[in-house]
Amino acid sequence: MALIACGTQEVQNKNNTQTEVKNATSKIAAIQYPETKKSDVVDNYFETQVADPYRWLEDDMSEETADWVRAQNKVTADYLPQIPYRDELKASLKNLMDYEKVGAPFKEGNYIHTFIKMMVYKINMLFIAKKVKAKLKFS
């Protein structure tokens, strides 16, 4: 019975969280996307006509594409601050990402090297050892 109760509580908590997110999200202003130009480009692939109306966006060096990206970024920048649970979500993601990361070891000469990102220092550190089972020593 206890296992069923635990599972039921988890489902209830999940439903409550989903309801809270829906309620918070419903208060956000509707997004007004900028109009995106379409062109009449059509390619013929093995006698099949394939429309490519957004081909102009593939030129990432054009001023027209840069203007379109700026307009899209403005929509995003205006929308994100409206999310009421954004700070909590950001903190949760930061917490999930802050852990020690160990790179793949590699041998160079008679030494074994590995990079370790220690969250205490917030930098990648290079560790060098003579043996595979060497203990890490900090100085």
Tab-separated table of C-alpha atoms in Angstrom:
chain	number	residue	atom	x	y	z
A	1	MET	CA	0.000	0.000	0.000
A	2	ALA	CA	2.829	2.398	0.850
A	3	LEU	CA	4.359	2.083	-2.618
A	4	ILE	CA	1.045	2.825	-4.273
A	5	ALA	CA	0.570	5.878	-2.052
A	6	CYS	CA	4.055	7.186	-2.930
A	7	GLY	CA	3.366	6.752	-6.631
A	8	THR	CA	0.006	8.480	-6.301
A	9	GLN	CA	1.605	11.425	-4.467
A	10	GLU	CA	4.247	11.780	-7.209
A	11	VAL	CA	1.550	11.859	-9.896
A	12	GLN	CA	-0.445	14.395	-7.847
A	13	ASN	CA	2.645	16.625	-7.424
A	14	LYS	CA	3.364	16.393	-11.163
A	15	ASN	CA	-0.233	17.340	-12.002
A	16	ASN	CA	-0.082	20.273	-9.564
A	17	THR	CA	3.150	21.506	-11.137
A	18	GLN	CA	1.702	21.225	-14.649
A	19	THR	CA	-1.387	23.159	-13.548
A	20	GLU	CA	0.770	25.884	-11.967
A	21	VAL	CA	2.796	26.211	-15.184
A	22	LYS	CA	-0.376	26.382	-17.317
A	23	ASN	CA	-1.884	29.046	-15.042
A	24	ALA	CA	1.322	31.107	-15.044
A	25	THR	CA	1.768	30.743	-18.797
A	26	SER	CA	-1.820	31.796	-19.524
A	27	LYS	CA	-1.024	35.211	-17.983
A	28	ILE	CA	1.737	35.876	-20.511
A	29	ALA	CA	0.865	38.230	-23.361
A	30	ALA	CA	0.285	36.633	-26.745
A	31	ILE	CA	3.349	36.565	-28.934
A	32	GLN	CA	3.248	38.728	-32.055
A	33	TYR	CA	5.852	37.310	-34.424
A	34	PRO	CA	7.242	39.551	-37.146
A	35	GLU	CA	6.101	38.654	-40.633
A	36	THR	CA	8.556	36.453	-42.515
A	37	LYS	CA	8.897	37.070	-46.225
A	38	LYS	CA	8.290	34.127	-48.573
A	39	SER	CA	9.763	33.795	-52.034
A	40	ASP	CA	8.679	31.746	-55.059
A	41	VAL	CA	11.759	29.527	-55.212
A	42	VAL	CA	10.975	26.009	-56.436
A	43	ASP	CA	13.521	23.272	-57.093
A	44	ASN	CA	13.026	20.253	-59.294
A	45	TYR	CA	14.376	17.042	-57.771
A	46	PHE	CA	13.914	14.023	-60.023
A	47	GLU	CA	10.802	15.563	-61.593
A	48	THR	CA	9.352	16.463	-58.184
A	49	GLN	CA	8.698	20.134	-57.506
A	50	VAL	CA	9.913	21.187	-54.039
A	51	ALA	CA	9.075	24.687	-52.800
A	52	ASP	CA	11.723	26.500	-50.745
A	53	PRO	CA	10.088	29.820	-49.775
A	54	TYR	CA	12.619	30.616	-47.062
A	55	ARG	CA	15.760	30.103	-49.163
A	56	TRP	CA	16.666	33.771	-48.684
A	57	LEU	CA	17.344	33.026	-44.987
A	58	GLU	CA	20.195	30.720	-45.979
A	59	ASP	CA	22.320	33.762	-46.813
A	60	ASP	CA	23.468	34.412	-43.252
A	61	MET	CA	25.681	37.301	-44.353
A	62	SER	CA	22.891	39.408	-45.896
A	63	GLU	CA	21.537	42.491	-44.148
A	64	GLU	CA	17.991	41.231	-44.789
A	65	THR	CA	18.683	38.021	-42.838
A	66	ALA	CA	20.383	40.013	-40.066
A	67	ASP	CA	17.284	42.255	-39.789
A	68	TRP	CA	15.045	39.167	-39.580
A	69	VAL	CA	17.226	37.661	-36.818
A	70	ARG	CA	17.177	40.942	-34.870
A	71	ALA	CA	13.368	41.060	-35.089
A	72	GLN	CA	13.085	37.423	-33.898
A	73	ASN	CA	15.531	38.094	-31.048
A	74	LYS	CA	13.461	41.104	-29.952
A	75	VAL	CA	10.354	38.887	-29.738
A	76	THR	CA	12.292	36.423	-27.576
A	77	ALA	CA	13.806	39.156	-25.385
A	78	ASP	CA	10.341	40.649	-24.787
A	79	TYR	CA	8.798	37.248	-24.005
A	80	LEU	CA	11.326	35.694	-21.611
A	81	PRO	CA	11.001	38.255	-18.770
A	82	GLN	CA	7.233	37.574	-18.655
A	83	ILE	CA	7.722	33.963	-17.526
A	84	PRO	CA	6.939	34.053	-13.794
A	85	TYR	CA	8.837	30.862	-12.919
A	86	ARG	CA	11.891	31.718	-15.026
A	87	ASP	CA	14.243	32.376	-12.068
A	88	GLU	CA	13.302	29.084	-10.399
A	89	LEU	CA	13.795	27.207	-13.666
A	90	LYS	CA	17.148	28.916	-14.233
A	91	ALA	CA	18.297	28.029	-10.695
A	92	SER	CA	17.166	24.427	-11.142
A	93	LEU	CA	19.045	24.068	-14.440
A	94	LYS	CA	22.164	25.665	-12.938
A	95	ASN	CA	21.992	23.219	-10.044
A	96	LEU	CA	21.692	20.292	-12.448
A	97	MET	CA	24.665	21.481	-14.536
A	98	ASP	CA	27.037	22.277	-11.641
A	99	TYR	CA	28.856	19.035	-11.111
A	100	GLU	CA	32.431	17.895	-11.494
A	101	LYS	CA	33.182	16.883	-15.079
A	102	VAL	CA	36.059	14.545	-15.928
A	103	GLY	CA	37.427	14.403	-19.457
A	104	ALA	CA	38.744	11.325	-21.216
A	105	PRO	CA	42.295	10.483	-20.112
A	106	PHE	CA	45.062	10.518	-22.700
A	107	LYS	CA	48.662	9.348	-22.622
A	108	GLU	CA	51.498	11.692	-23.495
A	109	GLY	CA	54.971	10.224	-23.056
A	110	ASN	CA	55.174	8.435	-19.695
A	111	TYR	CA	52.297	10.384	-18.187
A	112	ILE	CA	48.523	10.142	-18.200
A	113	HIS	CA	46.646	13.433	-18.502
A	114	THR	CA	43.020	14.342	-17.922
A	115	PHE	CA	41.048	17.547	-17.645
A	116	ILE	CA	38.709	17.929	-14.680
A	117	LYS	CA	36.273	20.787	-14.290
A	118	MET	CA	35.917	21.286	-10.573
A	119	MET	CA	32.919	23.453	-9.753
A	120	VAL	CA	34.683	24.879	-6.692
A	121	TYR	CA	37.194	26.616	-8.987
A	122	LYS	CA	34.875	27.074	-12.006
A	123	ILE	CA	37.750	26.248	-14.367
A	124	ASN	CA	39.134	23.239	-16.192
A	125	MET	CA	42.239	21.860	-14.496
A	126	LEU	CA	44.798	19.568	-16.107
A	127	PHE	CA	45.855	16.619	-13.962
A	128	ILE	CA	48.958	14.633	-14.777
A	129	ALA	CA	49.764	11.227	-13.262
A	130	LYS	CA	52.491	8.612	-13.691
A	131	LYS	CA	50.099	5.725	-12.999
A	132	VAL	CA	46.514	5.040	-13.983
A	133	LYS	CA	45.424	4.508	-10.337
A	134	ALA	CA	47.246	7.555	-8.971
A	135	LYS	CA	45.516	9.586	-6.259
A	136	LEU	CA	44.814	13.238	-6.979
A	137	LYS	CA	46.846	15.600	-4.807
A	138	PHE	CA	46.058	19.278	-4.479
A	139	SER	CA	48.731	21.783	-3.580
